[in-house]
Short mmCIF file of C-alpha atoms in Angstrom, two decimals:
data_model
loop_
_atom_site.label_atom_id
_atom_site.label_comp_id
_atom_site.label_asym_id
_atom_site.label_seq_id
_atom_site.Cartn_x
_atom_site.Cartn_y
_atom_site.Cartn_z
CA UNK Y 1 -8.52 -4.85 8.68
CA UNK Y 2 -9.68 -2.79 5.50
CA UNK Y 3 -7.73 0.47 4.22
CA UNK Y 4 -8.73 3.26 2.23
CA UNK Y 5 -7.96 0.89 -1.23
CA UNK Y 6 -10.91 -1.63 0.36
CA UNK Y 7 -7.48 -3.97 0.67
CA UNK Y 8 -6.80 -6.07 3.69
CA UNK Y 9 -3.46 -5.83 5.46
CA UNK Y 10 -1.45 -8.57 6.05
CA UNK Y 11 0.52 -9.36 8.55
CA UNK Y 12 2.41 -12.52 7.66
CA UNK Y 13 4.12 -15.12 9.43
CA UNK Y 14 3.29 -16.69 12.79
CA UNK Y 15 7.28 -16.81 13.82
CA UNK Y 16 10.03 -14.11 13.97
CA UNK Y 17 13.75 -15.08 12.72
CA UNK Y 18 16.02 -16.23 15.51
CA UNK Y 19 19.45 -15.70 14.08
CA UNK Y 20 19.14 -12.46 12.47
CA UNK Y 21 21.82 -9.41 11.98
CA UNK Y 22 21.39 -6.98 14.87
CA UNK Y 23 20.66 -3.61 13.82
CA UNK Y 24 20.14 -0.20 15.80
CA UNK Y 25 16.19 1.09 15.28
CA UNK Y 26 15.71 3.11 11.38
CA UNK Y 27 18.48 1.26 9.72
CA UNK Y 28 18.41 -1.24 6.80
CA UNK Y 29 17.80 -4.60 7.84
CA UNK Y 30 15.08 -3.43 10.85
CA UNK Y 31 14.79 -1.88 14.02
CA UNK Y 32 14.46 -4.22 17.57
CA UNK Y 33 12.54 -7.36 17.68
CA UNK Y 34 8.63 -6.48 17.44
CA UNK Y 35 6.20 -8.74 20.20
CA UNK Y 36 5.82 -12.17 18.77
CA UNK Y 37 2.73 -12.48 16.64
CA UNK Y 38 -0.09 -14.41 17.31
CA UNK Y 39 -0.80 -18.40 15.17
CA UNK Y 40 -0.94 -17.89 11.20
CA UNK Y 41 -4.98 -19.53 11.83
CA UNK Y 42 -5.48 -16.18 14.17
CA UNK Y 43 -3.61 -13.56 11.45
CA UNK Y 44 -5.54 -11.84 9.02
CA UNK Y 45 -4.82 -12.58 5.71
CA UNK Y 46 -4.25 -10.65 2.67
CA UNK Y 47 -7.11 -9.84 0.12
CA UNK Y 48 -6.95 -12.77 -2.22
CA UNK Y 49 -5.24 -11.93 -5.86
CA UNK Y 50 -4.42 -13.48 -9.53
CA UNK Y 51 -2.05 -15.98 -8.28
CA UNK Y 52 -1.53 -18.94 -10.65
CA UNK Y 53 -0.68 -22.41 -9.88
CA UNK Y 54 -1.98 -24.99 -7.24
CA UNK Y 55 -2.83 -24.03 -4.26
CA UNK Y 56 -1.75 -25.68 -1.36
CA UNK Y 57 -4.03 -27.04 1.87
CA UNK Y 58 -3.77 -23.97 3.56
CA UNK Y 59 -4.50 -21.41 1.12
CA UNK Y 60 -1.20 -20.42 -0.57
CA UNK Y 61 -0.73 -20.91 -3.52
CA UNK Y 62 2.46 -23.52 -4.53
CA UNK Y 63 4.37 -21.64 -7.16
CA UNK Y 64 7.58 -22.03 -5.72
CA UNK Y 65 10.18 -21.51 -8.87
CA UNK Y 66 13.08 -23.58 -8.99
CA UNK Y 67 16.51 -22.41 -7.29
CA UNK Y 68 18.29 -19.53 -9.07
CA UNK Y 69 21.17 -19.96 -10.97
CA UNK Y 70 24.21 -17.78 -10.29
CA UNK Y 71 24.95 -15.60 -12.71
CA UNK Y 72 28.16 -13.65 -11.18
CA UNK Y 73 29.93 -13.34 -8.12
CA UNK Y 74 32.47 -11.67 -6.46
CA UNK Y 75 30.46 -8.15 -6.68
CA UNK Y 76 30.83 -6.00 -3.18
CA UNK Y 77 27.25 -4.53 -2.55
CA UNK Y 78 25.45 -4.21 -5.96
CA UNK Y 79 22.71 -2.33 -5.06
CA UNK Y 80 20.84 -1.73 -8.08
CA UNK Y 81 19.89 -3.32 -11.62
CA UNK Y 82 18.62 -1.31 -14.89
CA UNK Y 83 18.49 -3.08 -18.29
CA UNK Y 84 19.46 -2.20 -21.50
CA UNK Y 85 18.28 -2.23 -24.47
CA UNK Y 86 19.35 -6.19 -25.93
CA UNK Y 87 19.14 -7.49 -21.87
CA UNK Y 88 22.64 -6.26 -20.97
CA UNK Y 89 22.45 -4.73 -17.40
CA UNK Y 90 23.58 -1.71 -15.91
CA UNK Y 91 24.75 -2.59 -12.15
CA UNK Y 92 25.42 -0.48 -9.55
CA UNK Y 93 28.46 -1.07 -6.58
CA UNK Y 94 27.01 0.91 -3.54
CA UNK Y 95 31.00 1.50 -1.91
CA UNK Y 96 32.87 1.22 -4.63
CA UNK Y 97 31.24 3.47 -6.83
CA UNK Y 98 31.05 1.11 -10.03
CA UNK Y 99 28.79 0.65 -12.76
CA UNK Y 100 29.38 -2.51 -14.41
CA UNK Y 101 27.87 -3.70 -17.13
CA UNK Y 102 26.40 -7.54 -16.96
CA UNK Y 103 25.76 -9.74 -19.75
CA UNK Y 104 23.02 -12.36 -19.89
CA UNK Y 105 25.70 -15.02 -20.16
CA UNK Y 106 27.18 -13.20 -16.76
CA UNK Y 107 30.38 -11.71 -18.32
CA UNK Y 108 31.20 -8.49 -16.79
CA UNK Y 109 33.27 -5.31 -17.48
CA UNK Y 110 33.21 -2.02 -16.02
CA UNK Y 111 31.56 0.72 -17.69
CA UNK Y 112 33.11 3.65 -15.21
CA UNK Y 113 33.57 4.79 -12.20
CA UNK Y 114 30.50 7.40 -10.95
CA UNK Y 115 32.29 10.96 -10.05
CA UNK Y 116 31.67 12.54 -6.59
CA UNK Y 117 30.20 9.52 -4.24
CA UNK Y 118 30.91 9.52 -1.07
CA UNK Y 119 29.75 6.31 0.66
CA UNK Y 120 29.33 5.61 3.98
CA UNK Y 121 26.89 4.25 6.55
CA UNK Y 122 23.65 3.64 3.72
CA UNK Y 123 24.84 5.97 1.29
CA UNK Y 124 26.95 5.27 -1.71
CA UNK Y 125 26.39 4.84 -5.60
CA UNK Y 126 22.70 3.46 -5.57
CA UNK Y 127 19.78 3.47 -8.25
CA UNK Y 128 20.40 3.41 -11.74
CA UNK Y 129 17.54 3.92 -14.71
CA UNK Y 130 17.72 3.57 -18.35
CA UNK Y 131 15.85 6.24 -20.58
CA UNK Y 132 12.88 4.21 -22.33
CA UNK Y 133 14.32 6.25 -25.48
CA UNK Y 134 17.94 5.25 -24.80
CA UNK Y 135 18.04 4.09 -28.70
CA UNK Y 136 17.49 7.56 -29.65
CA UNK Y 137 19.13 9.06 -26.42
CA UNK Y 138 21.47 6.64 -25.02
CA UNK Y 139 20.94 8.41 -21.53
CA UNK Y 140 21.11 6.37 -18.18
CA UNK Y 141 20.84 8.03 -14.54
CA UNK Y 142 22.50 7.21 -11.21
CA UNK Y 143 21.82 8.15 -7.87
CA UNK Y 144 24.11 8.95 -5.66
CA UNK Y 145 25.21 10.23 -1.87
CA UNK Y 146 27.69 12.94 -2.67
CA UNK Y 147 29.85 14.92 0.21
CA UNK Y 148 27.11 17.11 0.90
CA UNK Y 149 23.31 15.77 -0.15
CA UNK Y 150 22.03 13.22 -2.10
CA UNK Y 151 22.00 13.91 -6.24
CA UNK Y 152 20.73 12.26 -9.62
CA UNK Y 153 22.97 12.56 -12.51
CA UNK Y 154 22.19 11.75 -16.22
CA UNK Y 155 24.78 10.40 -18.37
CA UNK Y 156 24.85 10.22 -22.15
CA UNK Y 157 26.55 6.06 -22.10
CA UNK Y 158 27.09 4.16 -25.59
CA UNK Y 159 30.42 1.95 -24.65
CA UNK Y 160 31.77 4.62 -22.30
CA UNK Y 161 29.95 7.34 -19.88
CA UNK Y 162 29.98 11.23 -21.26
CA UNK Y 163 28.26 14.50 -21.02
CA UNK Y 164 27.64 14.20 -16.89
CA UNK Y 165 24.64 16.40 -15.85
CA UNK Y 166 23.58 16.45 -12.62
CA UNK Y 167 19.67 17.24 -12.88
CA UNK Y 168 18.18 16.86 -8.95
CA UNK Y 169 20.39 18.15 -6.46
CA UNK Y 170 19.82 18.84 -2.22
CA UNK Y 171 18.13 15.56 -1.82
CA UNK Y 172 18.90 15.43 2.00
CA UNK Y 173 21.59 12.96 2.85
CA UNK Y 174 22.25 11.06 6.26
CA UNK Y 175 23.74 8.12 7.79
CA UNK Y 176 21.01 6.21 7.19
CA UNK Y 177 17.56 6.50 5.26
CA UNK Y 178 19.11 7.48 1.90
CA UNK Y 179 16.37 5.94 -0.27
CA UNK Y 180 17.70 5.90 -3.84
CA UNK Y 181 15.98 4.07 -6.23
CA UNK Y 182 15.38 5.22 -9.58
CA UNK Y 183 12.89 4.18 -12.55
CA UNK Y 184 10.83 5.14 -14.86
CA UNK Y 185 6.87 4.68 -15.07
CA UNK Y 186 4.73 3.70 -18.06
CA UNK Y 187 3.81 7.36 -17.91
CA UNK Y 188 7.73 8.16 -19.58
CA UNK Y 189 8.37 10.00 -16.73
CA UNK Y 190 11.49 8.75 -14.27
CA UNK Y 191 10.25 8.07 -10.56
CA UNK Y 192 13.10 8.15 -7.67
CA UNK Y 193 12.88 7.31 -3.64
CA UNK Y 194 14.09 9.60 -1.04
CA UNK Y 195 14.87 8.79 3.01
CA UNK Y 196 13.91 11.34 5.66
CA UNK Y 197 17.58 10.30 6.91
CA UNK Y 198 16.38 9.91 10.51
CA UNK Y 199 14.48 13.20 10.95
CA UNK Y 200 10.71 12.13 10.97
CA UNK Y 201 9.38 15.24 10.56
CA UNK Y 202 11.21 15.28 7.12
CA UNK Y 203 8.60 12.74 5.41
CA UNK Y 204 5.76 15.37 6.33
CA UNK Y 205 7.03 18.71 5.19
CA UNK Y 206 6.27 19.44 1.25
CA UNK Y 207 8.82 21.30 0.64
CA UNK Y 208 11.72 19.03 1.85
CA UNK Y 209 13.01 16.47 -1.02
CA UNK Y 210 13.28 13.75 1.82
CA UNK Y 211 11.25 11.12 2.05
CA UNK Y 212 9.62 11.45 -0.90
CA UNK Y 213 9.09 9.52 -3.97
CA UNK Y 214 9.97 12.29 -6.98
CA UNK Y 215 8.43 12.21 -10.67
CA UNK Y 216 10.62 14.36 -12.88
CA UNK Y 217 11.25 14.53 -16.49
CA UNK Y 218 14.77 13.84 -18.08
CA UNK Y 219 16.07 16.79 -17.56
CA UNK Y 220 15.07 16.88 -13.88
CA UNK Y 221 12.84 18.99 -14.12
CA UNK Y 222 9.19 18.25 -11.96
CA UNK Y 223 6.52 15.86 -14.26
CA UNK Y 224 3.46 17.72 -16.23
CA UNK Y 225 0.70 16.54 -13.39
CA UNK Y 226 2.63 16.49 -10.35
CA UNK Y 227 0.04 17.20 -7.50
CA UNK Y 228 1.89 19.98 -5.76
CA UNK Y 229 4.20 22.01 -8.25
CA UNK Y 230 7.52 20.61 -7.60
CA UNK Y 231 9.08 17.03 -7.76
CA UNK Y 232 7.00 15.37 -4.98
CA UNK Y 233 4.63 13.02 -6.32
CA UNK Y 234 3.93 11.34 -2.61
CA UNK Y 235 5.07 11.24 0.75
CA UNK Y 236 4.98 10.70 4.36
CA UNK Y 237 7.49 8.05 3.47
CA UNK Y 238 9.92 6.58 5.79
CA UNK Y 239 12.79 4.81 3.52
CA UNK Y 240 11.52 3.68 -0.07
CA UNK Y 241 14.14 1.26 -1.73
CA UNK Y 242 11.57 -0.84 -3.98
CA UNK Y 243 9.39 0.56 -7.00
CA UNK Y 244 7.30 -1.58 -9.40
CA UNK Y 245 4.50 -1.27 -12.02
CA UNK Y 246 2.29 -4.01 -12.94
CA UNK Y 247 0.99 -4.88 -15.90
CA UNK Y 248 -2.27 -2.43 -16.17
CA UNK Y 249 0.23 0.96 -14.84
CA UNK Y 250 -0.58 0.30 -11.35
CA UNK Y 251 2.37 1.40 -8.80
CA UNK Y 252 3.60 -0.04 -5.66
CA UNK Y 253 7.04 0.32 -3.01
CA UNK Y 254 8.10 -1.15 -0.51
CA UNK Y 255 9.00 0.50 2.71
CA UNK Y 256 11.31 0.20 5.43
CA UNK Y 257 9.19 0.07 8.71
CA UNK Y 258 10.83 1.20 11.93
CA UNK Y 259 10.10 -1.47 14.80
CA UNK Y 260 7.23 -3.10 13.84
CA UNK Y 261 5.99 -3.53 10.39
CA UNK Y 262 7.48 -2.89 6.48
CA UNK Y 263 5.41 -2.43 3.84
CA UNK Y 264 4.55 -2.50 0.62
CA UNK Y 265 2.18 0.64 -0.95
CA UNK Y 266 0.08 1.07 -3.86
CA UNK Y 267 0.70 4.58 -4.79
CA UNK Y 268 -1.27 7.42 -6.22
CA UNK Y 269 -0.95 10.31 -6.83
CA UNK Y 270 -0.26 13.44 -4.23
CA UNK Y 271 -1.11 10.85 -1.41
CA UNK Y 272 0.25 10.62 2.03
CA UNK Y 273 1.42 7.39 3.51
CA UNK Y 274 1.64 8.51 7.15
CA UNK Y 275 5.27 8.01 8.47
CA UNK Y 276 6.28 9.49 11.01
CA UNK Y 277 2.10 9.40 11.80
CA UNK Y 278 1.67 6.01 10.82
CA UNK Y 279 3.62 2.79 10.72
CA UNK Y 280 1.89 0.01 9.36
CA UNK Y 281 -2.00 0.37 9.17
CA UNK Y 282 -3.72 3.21 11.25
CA UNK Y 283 -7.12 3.70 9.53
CA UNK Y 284 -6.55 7.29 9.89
CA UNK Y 285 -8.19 9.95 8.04
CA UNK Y 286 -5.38 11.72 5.47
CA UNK Y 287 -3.55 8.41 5.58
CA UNK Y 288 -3.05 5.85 2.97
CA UNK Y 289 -2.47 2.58 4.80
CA UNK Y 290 -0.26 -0.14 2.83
CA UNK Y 291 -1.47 -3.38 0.85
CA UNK Y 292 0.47 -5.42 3.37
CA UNK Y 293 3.11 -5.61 6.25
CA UNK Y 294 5.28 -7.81 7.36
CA UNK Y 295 7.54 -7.99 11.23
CA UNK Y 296 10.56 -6.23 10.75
CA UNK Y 297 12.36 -9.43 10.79
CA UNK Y 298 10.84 -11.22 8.03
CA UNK Y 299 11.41 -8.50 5.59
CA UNK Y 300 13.25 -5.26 5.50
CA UNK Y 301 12.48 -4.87 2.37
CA UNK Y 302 14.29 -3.30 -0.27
CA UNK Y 303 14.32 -4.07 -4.22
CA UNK Y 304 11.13 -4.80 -5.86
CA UNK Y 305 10.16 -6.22 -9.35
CA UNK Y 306 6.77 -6.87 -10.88
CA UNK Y 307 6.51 -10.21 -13.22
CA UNK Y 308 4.27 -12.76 -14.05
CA UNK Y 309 0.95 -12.00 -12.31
CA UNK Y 310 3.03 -11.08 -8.90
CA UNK Y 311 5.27 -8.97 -6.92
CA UNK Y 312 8.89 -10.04 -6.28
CA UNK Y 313 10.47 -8.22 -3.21
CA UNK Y 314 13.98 -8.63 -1.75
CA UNK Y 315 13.98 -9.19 1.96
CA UNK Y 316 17.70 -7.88 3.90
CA UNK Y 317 17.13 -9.27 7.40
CA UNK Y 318 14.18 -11.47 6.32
CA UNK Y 319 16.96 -13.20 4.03
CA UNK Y 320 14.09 -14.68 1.48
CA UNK Y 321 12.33 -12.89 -1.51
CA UNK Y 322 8.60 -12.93 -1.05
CA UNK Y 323 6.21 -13.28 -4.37
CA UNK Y 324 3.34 -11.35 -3.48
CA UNK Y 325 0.83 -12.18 -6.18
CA UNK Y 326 -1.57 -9.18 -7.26
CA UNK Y 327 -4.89 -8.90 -9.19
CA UNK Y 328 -6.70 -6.40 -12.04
CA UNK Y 329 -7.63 -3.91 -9.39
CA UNK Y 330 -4.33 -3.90 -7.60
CA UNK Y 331 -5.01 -6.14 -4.40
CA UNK Y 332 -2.72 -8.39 -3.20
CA UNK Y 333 -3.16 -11.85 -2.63
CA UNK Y 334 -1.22 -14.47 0.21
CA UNK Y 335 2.73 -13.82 -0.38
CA UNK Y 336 5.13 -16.74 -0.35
CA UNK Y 337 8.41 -16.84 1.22
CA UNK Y 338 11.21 -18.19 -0.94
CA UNK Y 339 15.10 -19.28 -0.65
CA UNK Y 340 14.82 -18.25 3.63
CA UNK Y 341 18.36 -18.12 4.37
CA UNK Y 342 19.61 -19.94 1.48
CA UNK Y 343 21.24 -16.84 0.07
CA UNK Y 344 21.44 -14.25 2.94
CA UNK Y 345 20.43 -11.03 2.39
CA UNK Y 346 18.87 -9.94 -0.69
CA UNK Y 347 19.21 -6.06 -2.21
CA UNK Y 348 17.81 -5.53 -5.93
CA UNK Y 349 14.83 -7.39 -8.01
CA UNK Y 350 15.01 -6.53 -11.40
CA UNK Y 351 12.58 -8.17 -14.04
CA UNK Y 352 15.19 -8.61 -17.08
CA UNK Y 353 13.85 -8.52 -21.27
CA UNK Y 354 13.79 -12.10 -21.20
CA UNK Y 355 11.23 -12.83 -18.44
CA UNK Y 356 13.66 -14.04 -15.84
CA UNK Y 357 14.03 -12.36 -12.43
CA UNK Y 358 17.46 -10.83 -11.26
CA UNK Y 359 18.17 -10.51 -7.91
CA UNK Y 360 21.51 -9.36 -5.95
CA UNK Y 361 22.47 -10.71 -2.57
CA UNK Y 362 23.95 -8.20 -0.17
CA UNK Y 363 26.19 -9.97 2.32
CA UNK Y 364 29.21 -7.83 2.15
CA UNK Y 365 27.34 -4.32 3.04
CA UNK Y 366 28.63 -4.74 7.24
CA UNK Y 367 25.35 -5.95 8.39
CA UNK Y 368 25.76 -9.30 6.55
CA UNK Y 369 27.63 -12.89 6.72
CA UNK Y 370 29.64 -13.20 3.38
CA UNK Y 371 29.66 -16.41 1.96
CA UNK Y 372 31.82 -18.05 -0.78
CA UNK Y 373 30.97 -16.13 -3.84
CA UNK Y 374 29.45 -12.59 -2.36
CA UNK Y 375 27.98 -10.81 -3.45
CA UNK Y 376 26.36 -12.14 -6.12
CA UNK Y 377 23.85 -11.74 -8.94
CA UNK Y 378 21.02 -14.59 -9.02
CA UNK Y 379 18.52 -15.33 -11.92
CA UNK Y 380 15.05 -16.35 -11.02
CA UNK Y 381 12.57 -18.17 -13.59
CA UNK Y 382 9.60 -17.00 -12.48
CA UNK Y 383 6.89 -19.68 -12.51
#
């Protein structure tokens, strides 16, 4: 199958997990069991990209990268990673409402405690971004489910947080389907993800902040170029918790599906990508179908981190991060599955200044098994 990009669709996998965290239909981590699919020899594969490496008798390429090192533990849902300037990082604690700040060496302290979140159910402290003229600026952003909506709030931080602004407010807020990523684009300009919260018809309407991805200045204010006026840069999105830029400015998210596939997007500008329409490919007219799916159970994806030649998304009930590798034009090429199960459910990708890979596990958010050492922050060498 071809979309509107002239990029197949994948839909990976020949085998669905059989031990995998129940979940009720829209929430993180998948909706019910979708039919089994048919053999891998009868599924259509993904367009083929820039991978690197050998590649393997079947077609995949073999850049498996050796097994991440643990960097900290003992964290309670991190949920999102943002980089400062010298490769410190700015971590997020989705219930308790900390921001911690994580050395390369993995020495941690807490940098405050974000005012006004109320978590519960999906919501809670989330993204975090760090201006691209923090030396000059020293602001950093959080996202955040507060008692009434979902808000973004800038932060002047140089050893201690100050000056609190909140610059987006009325992001709709719900149980589930919170979105909440935040980052900014080549472009300057900070991008965030918003959830439709469980009312479809959210993702459609313009004028609603919900299920959205937003482009906005510092100040909150919408991005010179937005296609319609206000914030909304795209939508017709279900729950966006991964955003990622490659090398030559080209976006992508991934997307929470509802019972049959998640996604991952390329997106442009003022385009619609179908939900509550569409899930997965429809070859509709108006629609933007995704680069690739996945079964709800191999995925449920959430963070998502662009490095060396390839896409690294975090998988919550698919319990694996997939490297998607992607070419010049912005096709994908034949993903890879890597740690299945080793680490249990994975949250943020981060791509860190010095060309590892972080990733959080997210065992410890009620839909999880916490092991030994949850949650945790992993660092991937990419190969």
């Amino acid at each position: 199958m071809t979309n509107r990009h002239g990029v197949g669709a994948a839909l990976l996998g020949a085998a669905l997990l059989t031990a995998t965290v129940a979940c009720a239909p829209g929430e993180e981590g998948g909706g019910r069991t979708p039919p089994p699919l048919p053999a891998a020899s009868d599924v259509t594969s993904a367009t083929p990209g820039a991978a690197t490496g050998a590649t393997t008798g079947d077609g995949e390429t073999d850049v498996t990268p050796a097994a991440p090192r643990t960097l900290v533990t003992g964290l309670t849902v991190p949920w999102a990673i943002a980089f400062l300037p010298g490769g410190d990082a700015l971590v997020t604690e989705r219930e308790s409402a900390r921001l911690l700040r994580v050395t390369p060496r993995g020495r941690v302290h807490e940098a405050g405690v974000i005012e006004g979140v109320s978590a519960s159910g999906e919501g809670g402290l989330l993204g975090v971004a760090v201006s691209p003229r923090y030396a000059a600026d020293h602001f950093v952003f959080v996202y955040f489910t507060a008692q009434n909506d979902n808000r973004i709030v800038r932060y002047r931080y140089d050893g201690r947080l100050s000056d609190r602004r909140v610059i987006v407010s009325g992001i709709p807020k719900g149980a589930i389907h919170n979105g909440g990523r935040l980052a900014f684009g080549p472009d300057g300009y900070m991008y965030a993800s918003t959830g439709e919260t469980g009312e479809r018809g959210m993702a459609q309407d313009r004028s609603s902040l919900g299920g959205k991805i937003l482009r906005m200045t510092a100040d909150g204010r919408p991005a010179p170029g937005n296609p319609f006026g206000s914030l909304v840069w795209t939508y017709g999105h279900r729950n966006v918790q991964g955003l990622a830029w490659d090398d030559r400015g080209h976006m992508y998210a991934t997307e929470f599906g509802q019972n049959t596939y998640d996604e991952i997007n390329l997106i442009e500008k003022g385009r619609n990508y179908g939900w509550p329409e569409v899930e997965g490919v429809g070859r509709r007219p108006g629609y933007t179908d995704p680069l690739l799916t996945w079964p709800t159970a191999e995925a449920s994806p959430s963070g998502l981190a662009y490095a060396r030649g390839a896409l690294w998304a975090a998988a919550l009930r698919g319990e694996r991060l997939w490297r998607v590798p992607v070419d010049a034009p912005g096709r994908v090429g034949r993903p890879a599955a890597l740690y299945t199960g080793e680490y249990g459910r994975l949250r943020a990708v981060t791509a860190a200044p010095d060309g590892t890979v972080w990733v959080s596990t997210s065992n410890r958010d009620g839909r999880g098994t916490p092991r030994d050492g949850d949650d945790r922050l992993l660092v991937v060498r990419p190969s």
